[in-house]
XYZ file of C-alpha atoms in Angstrom:
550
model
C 113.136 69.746 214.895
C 111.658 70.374 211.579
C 107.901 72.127 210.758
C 107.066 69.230 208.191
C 105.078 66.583 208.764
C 107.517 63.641 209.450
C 105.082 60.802 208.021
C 103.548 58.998 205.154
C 101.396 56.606 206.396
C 98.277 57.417 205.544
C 94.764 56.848 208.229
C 93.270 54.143 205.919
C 96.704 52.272 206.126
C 97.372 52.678 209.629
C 95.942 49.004 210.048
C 98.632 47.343 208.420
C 101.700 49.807 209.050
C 104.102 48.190 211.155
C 105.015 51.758 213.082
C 101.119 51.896 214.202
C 100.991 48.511 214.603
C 103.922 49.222 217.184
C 102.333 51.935 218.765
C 99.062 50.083 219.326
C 100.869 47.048 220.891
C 102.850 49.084 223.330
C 99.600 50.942 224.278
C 97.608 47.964 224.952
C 97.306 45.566 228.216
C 98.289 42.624 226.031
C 101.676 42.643 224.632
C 102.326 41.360 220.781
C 106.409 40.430 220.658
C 108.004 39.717 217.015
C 110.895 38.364 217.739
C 111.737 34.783 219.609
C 114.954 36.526 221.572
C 112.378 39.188 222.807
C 110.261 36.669 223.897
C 113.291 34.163 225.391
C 114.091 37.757 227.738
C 110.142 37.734 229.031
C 109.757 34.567 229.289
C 111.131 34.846 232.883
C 108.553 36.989 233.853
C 106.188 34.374 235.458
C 109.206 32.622 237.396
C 109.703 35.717 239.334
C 107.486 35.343 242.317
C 105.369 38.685 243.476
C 102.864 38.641 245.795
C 99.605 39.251 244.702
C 96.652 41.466 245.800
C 96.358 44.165 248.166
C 98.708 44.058 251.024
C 99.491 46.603 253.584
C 103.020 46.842 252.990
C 103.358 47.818 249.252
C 106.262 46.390 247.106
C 108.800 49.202 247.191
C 110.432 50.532 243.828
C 113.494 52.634 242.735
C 113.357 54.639 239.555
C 116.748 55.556 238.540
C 116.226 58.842 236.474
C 114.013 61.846 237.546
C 113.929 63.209 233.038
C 110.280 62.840 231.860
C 110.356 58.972 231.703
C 111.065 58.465 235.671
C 108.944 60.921 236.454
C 106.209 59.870 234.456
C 106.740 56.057 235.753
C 106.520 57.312 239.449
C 103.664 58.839 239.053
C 101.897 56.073 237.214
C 103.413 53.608 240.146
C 102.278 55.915 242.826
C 98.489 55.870 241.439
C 98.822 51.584 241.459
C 99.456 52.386 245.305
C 103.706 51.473 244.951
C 106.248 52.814 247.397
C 108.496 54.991 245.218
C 112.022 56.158 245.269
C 113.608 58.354 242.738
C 117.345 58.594 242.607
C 118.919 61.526 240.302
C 122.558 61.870 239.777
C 121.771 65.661 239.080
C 121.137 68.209 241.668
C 117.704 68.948 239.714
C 114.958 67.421 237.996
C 114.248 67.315 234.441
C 116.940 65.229 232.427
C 117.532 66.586 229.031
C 114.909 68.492 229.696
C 115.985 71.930 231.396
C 116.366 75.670 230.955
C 118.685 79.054 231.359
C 118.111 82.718 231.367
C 118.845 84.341 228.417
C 120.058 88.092 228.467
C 116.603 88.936 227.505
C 115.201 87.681 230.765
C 113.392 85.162 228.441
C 113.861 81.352 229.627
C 114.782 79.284 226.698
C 115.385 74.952 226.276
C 119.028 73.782 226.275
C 117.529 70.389 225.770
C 113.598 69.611 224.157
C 112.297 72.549 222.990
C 109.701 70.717 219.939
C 107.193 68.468 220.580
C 106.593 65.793 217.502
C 103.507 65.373 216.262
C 99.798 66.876 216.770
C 97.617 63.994 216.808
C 97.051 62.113 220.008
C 100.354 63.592 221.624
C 99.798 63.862 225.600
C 102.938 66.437 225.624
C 100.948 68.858 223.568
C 97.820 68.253 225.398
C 99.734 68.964 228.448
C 101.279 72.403 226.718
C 97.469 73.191 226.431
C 97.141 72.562 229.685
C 99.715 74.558 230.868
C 98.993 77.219 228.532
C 102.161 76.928 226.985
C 101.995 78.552 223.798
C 103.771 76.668 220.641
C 104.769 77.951 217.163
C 104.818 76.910 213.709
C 106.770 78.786 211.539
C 104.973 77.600 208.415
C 106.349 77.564 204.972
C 109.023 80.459 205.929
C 112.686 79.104 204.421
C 115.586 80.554 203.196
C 119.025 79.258 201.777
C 122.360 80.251 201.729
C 124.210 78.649 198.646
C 128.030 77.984 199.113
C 128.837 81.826 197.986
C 126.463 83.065 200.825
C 123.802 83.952 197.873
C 120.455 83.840 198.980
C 118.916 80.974 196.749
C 115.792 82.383 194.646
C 114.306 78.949 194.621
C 115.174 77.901 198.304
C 111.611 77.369 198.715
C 111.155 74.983 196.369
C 114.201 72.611 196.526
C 113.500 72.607 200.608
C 109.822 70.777 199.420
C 111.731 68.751 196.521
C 114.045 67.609 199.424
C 111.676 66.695 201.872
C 109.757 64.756 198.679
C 112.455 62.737 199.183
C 112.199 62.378 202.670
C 108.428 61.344 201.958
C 109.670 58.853 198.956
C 112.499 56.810 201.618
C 110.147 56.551 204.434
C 107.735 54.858 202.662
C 110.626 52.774 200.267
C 112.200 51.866 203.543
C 108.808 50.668 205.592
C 107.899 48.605 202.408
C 111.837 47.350 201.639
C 112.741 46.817 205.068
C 113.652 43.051 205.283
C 115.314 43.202 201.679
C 117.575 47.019 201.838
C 121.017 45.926 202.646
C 122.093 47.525 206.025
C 125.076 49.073 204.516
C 122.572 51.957 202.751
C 122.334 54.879 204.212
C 119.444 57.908 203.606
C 122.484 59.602 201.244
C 122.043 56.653 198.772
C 118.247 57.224 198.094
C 118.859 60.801 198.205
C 121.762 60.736 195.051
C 119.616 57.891 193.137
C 116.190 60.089 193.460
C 118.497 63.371 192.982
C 119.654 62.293 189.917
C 116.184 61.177 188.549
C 115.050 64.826 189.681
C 117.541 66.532 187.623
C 118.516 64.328 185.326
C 120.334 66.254 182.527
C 124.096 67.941 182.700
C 122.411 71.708 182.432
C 121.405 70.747 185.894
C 124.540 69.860 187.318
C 124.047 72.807 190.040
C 120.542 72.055 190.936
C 122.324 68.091 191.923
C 124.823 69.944 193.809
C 122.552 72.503 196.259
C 120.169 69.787 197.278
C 122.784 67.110 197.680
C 124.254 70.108 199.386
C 121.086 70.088 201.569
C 120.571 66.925 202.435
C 123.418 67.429 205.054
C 120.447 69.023 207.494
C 118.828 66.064 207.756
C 122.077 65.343 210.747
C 120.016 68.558 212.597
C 116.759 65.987 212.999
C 118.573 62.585 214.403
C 121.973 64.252 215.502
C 124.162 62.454 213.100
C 125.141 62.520 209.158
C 122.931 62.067 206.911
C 125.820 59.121 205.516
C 125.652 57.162 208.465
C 121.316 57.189 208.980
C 119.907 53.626 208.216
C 117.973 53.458 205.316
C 116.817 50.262 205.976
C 115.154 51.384 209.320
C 114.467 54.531 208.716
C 110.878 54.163 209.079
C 111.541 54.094 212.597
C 112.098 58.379 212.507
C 108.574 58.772 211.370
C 106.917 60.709 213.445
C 103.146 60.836 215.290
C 101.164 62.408 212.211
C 100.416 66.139 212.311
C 102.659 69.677 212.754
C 106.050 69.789 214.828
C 105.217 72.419 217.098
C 107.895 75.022 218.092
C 107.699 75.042 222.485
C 107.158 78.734 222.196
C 106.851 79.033 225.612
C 109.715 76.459 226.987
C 109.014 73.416 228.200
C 109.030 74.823 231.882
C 105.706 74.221 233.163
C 104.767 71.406 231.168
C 107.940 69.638 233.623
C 106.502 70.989 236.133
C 103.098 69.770 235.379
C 104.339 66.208 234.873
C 106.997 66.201 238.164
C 103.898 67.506 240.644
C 102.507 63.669 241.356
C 106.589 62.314 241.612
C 107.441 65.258 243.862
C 104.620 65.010 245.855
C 104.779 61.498 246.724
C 107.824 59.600 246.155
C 110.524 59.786 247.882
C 113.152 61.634 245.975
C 117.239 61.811 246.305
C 119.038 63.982 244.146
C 122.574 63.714 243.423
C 122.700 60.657 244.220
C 124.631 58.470 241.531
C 124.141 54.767 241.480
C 127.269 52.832 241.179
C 125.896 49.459 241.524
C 122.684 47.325 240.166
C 122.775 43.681 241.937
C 119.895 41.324 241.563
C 119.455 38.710 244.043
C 116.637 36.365 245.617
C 113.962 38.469 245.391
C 115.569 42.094 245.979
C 117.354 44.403 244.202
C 120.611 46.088 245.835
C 121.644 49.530 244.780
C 124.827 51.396 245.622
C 125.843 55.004 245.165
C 128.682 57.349 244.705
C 127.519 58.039 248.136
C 128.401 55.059 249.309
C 124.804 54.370 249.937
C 123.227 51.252 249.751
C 119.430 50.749 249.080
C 117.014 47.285 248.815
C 114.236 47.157 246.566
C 111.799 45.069 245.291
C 112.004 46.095 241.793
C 114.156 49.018 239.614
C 113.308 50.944 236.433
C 116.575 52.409 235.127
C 115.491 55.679 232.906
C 119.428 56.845 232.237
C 119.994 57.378 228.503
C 121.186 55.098 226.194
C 124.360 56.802 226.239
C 124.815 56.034 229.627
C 123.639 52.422 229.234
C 126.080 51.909 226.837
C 128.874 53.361 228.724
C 127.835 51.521 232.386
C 126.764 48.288 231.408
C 129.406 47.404 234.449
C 127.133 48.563 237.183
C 124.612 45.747 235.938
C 125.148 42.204 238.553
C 125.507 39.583 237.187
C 125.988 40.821 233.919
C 123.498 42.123 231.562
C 122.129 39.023 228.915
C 124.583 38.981 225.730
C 121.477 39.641 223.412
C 120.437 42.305 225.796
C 123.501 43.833 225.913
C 124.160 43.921 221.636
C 120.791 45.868 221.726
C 121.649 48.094 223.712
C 125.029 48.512 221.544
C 123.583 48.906 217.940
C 121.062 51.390 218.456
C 122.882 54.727 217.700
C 122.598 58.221 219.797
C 123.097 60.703 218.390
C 124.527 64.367 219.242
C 122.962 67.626 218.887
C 123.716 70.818 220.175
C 122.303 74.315 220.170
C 123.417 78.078 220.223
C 121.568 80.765 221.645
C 122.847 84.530 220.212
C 121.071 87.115 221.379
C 121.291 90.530 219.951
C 119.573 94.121 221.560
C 117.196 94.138 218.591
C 116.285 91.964 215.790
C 117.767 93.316 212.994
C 116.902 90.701 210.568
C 113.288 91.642 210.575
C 113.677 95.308 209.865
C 113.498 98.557 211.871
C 110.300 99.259 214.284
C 109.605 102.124 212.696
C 110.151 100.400 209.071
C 109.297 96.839 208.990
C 110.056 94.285 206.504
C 107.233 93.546 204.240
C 108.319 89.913 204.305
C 110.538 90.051 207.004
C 113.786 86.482 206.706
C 111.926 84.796 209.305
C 111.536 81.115 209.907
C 114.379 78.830 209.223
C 117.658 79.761 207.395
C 120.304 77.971 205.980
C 123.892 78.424 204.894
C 125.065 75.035 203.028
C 128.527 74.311 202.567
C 130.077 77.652 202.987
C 132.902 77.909 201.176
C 133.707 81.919 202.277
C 134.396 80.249 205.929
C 137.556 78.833 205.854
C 139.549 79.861 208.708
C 136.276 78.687 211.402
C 135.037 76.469 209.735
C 137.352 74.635 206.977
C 134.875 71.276 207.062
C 132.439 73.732 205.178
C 129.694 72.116 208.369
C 126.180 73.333 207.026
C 124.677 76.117 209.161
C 120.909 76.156 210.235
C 119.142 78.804 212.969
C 115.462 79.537 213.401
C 114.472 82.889 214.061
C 113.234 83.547 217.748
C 111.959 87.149 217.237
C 108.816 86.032 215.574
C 107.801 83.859 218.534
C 103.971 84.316 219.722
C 103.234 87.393 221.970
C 105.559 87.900 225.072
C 107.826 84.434 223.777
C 109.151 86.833 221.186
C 112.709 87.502 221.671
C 115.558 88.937 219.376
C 117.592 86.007 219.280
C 118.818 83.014 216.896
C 119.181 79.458 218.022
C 121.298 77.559 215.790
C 121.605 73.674 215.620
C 124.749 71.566 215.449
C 125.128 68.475 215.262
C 127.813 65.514 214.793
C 130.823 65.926 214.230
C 130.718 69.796 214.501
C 128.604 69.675 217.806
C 131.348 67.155 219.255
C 134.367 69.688 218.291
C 132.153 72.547 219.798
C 130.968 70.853 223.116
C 135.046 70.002 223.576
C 136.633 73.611 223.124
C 133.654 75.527 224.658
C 134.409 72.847 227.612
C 137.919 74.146 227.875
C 136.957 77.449 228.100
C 136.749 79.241 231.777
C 134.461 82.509 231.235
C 131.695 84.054 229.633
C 133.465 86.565 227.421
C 135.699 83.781 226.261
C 132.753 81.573 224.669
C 131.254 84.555 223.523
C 134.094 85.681 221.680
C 134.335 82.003 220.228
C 131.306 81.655 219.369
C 130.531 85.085 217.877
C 133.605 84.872 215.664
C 132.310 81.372 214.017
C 128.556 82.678 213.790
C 129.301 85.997 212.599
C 130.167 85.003 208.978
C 126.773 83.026 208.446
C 124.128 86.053 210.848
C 125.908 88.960 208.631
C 124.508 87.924 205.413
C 120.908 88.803 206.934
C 119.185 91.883 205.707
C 119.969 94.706 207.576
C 123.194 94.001 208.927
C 125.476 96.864 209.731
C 128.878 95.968 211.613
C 129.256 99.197 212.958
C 125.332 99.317 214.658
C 124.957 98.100 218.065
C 122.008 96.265 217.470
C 123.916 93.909 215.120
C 126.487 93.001 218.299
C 125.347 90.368 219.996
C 124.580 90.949 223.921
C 125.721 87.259 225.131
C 125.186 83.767 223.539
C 124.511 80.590 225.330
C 125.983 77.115 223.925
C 124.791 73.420 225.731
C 127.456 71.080 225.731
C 125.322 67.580 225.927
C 128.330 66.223 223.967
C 130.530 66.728 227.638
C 127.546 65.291 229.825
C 127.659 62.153 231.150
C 124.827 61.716 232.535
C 122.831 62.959 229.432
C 125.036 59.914 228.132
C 127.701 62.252 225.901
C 124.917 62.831 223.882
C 121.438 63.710 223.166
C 118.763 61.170 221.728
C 118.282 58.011 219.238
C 119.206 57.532 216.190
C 119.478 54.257 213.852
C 122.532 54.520 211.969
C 123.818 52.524 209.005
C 125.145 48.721 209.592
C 122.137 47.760 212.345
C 120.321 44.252 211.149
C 117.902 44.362 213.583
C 117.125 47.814 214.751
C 113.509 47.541 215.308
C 113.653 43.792 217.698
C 116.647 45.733 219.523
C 114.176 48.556 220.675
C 111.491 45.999 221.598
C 114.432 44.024 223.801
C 115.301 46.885 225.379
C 111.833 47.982 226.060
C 110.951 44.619 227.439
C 113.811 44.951 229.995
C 114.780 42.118 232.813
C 111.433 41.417 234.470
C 112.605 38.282 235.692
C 115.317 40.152 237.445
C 113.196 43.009 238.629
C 115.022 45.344 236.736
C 112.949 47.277 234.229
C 114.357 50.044 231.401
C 112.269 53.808 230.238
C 113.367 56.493 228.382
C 113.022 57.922 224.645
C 115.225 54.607 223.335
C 112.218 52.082 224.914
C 109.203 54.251 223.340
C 106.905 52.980 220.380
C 108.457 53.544 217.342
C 106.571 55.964 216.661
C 107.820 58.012 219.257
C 111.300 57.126 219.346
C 114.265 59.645 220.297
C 111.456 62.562 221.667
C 109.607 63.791 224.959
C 106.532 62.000 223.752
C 108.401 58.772 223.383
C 109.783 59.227 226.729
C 106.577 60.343 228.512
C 104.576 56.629 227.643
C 107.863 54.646 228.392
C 107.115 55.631 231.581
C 104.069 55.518 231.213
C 104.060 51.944 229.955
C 106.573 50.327 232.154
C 104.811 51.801 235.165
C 101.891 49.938 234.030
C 103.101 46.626 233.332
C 105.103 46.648 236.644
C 101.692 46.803 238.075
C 99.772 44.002 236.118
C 102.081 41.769 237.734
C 101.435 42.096 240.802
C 97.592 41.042 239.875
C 96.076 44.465 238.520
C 96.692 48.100 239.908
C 99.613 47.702 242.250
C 99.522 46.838 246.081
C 98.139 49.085 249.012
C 96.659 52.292 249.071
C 98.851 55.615 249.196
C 97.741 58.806 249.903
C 98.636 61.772 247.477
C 98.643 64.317 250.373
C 101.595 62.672 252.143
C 104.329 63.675 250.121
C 107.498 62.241 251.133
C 109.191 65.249 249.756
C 112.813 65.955 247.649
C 116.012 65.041 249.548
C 119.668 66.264 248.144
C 122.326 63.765 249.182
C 124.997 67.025 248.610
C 123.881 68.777 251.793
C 124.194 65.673 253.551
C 127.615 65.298 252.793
């Protein structure tokens, strides 16, 4: 969620880097597999008898999932000429990917709202597309120290910090097979910290960006003390700008759900209970009490969930198959919307800031916020005023994540009405949105019209959580990805989502978009090429919800 680039590797190195390497394996027709376990799981592929050529009666398949990687897979599976079924435990579309009204009237994301990466990214050719305008907020920082003093020099410690960032990508992508898993992104940062600043006059420069380095659980949802340095050149990023999705990613859903909608057959919520493989057909039950036969299934449920339901798996999922799916991490990230009449941050109308606090802000280990927040839980917002055009709205949408977004999601949970949360929430914000210029406790425009808080934490189908992360103690991070992405093909059952995307791509709508993509694709090559039979786009089967049936 951050405006820097997220990358090291250089284009005249891409060649050799293992990330790229990743990426072009996964994009190709011909798949590359490092590890023998991985290829032990595939191996079963060819056993599994499907009929080849074009047939009349197409091989029918379920997609379990309608976020961005289901509906992406459909549509792919749908162009091969497949017969498609989408079951979605939710009474909508969309995932973790999904909006609200704000008091504004403007929509805004309660799940995605960046898309990673410029170069080569198909979400951000389909936000051109759409004509969904993005944002980058540039170079604009500020920092709260623990006295809620705006730092002078935020500017510069934010690039000294992400120096770092630069530094432990590139130490961990070279060190990889030799960093012991125990080390953690906080090591490198108080080794490189201390080379920084070496001498005892600059004991308080050591303790700010140590102080900082805390944000870095606002990119992967979890501390900075538990992220893997050993694999943590899997969070690289696609090369280029992390664009702001100015303009929600709305239509861009909608552009990718149109083929899915149109012609698969879809069931929403619909919760499947039950997975059971046998002969040559798949079995799936529902909370429904529905039963369904397939010929193949793509499960696209979170890893959250996958780690939670490995039970609804018959027989039971391989042991290797099942520690993969157990030591990648996900993490937990939540946001706050607080939406005032005007923004008073960036001046009056009639007198403007020169250089209006804009951008992103910062309050680091507050220490004047005892009685909320006693943890002293780092504080970050971006400012939503300075959005393009009509995106522009006067509101701030804070991050949490970890063990603060956990404590949040669970009392706001609790809570019964609107004026309750707000009162919550406005109370523990308060201390960290009054220290912005302008503030006057006694204006109106300073008292916030209604705030909006997600509670992924609480949501089980979004897995209690919100996306990847590779946390500290993993051995084999990067071969439990590629088993995960390989799936069960010799059982018919086939995995998508952000956890199964290149590295590259892991843990973001991108990522999730070509695991769909992908899978789709490979599902097809074997039945001999495309897929079987011939489907007509205009005969949409149309979207069916099990609730009014009931």
């Amino acid at each position: 969620m951050d405006f820097h680039q997220i990358s090291h590797t250089l284009l005249s190195h891409r060649s050799s880097s293992r990330i790229y390497q990743d990426l072009a394996s996964c994009r190709s027709a011909v798949r590359k597999y490092s590890d023998e376990a991985v290829q032990k799981l595939v191996m079963d592929f060819a056993k599994k008898f499907r009929a080849k050529g074009p047939s009349t009666t197409p091989a029918t398949i379920c997609v379990v999932g309608a976020g961005v990687a289901g509906l992406r897979c459909a549509d792919i599976l749908l162009q091969r000429g497949f017969d498609v079924t989408i079951l979605e435990g939710r009474d909508r579309i969309g995932g973790r990917v999904t909006q609200a009204t704000l008091p504004s009237g403007h929509l805004a994301d309660l799940g995605a709202n960046w898309i990673h990466g410029t170069e080569s990214n198909p979400i951000l050719d389909l936000a051109r597309e759409t004509n969904t305008p993005t944002h980058d907020w540039g170079e604009e920082f500020n920092i709260f120290d623990e006295d809620g003093k705006l730092l002078e020099d935020g500017k510069s410690l934010n690039d000294t910090m992400w120096g770092i960032i630069v530094q432990a990508f590139k130490h961990s992508a070279d060190n990889t097979a030799t960093i012991d898993p125990r080390e953690s992104l906080y090591d490198f940062f108080l080794e490189k910290v201390q080379e920084i600043f070496p001498s005892q006059d600059e004991s308080g420069e050591r303790e700010i960006m140590m102080q900082m380095t805390e944000m870095w659980g606002a990119f992967v949802g979890s501390p900075v003390r538990t992220q893997s340095l050993k694999f943590f050149w899997l969070e690289e990023c696609i090369d280029g700008e992390n664009l702001f999705c100015a303009g929600t990613y709305h239509k861009i859903l909608e552009r990718i759900a149109k083929p899915a909608l149109a012609g698969a057959k879809v069931r929403l919520s619909t919760k499947v209970t039950s997975v059971e493989t046998r002969s040559d057909k798949v079995t799936v039950r529902t909370e429904n009490e529905h039963s369904f036969e397939f010929d193949e299934i793509v499960i696209t449920c979170p890893l959250g969930w996958l780690q939670k339901n490995k039970a609804v798996f018959h027989p039971s999922l391989p042991s290797r198959f099942s520690q993969a799916i157990d030591n990648i991490g996900y993490g937990t990230l939540e946001k706050v919307y607080i939406t005032f009449p005007q923004a008073f941050w960036l001046g009056s109308n009639e007198n403007p800031d020169e250089t209006p606090h804009t951008g992103f802000m910062q309050w680091i280990a507050p220490s004047y916020t005892t009685s909320t927040n006693p943890e002293r839980w780092n504080q970050e917002v971006v400012d939503l005023a300075t959005l393009p055009g009509n995106c522009a709205h006067p509101t701030l949408l804070f991050y949490l994540y970890g063990a603060q977004s956990v404590s949040f999601s669970r009392d706001l949970s609790s809570m019964t009405s609107q004026i309750e949360r707000d009162t919550y929430l406005i109370n523990f914000f308060k201390p960290y949105y009054s220290l912005l210029p302008h503030f006057n406790d006694s204006s109106k425009d300073c008292t916030p019209l209604q705030c909006l808080a997600t509670t992924w934490v609480s949501d089980d189908l979004a897995g209690n959580g919100s996306y990847t992360t590779i946390r500290t103690g993993v051995q084999q991070a990067d071969r439990d990805i590629e088993i995960m992405r390989e799936g069960l093909p010799g059982r018919s059952v086939w995995f998508a989502g952000e956890h199964t995307a290149p590295f590259v791509a892991l843990g973001t709508v991108t990522g999730a978009y070509w695991s769909g993509e992908d899978v789709a694709k490979r599902i097809a090559r074997s039945y001999g090429g495309d897929g079987v039979g011939v489907f007509d786009e205009g005969e949409g089967k149309g979207v069916e919800n099990e609730r009014a049936k009931e």
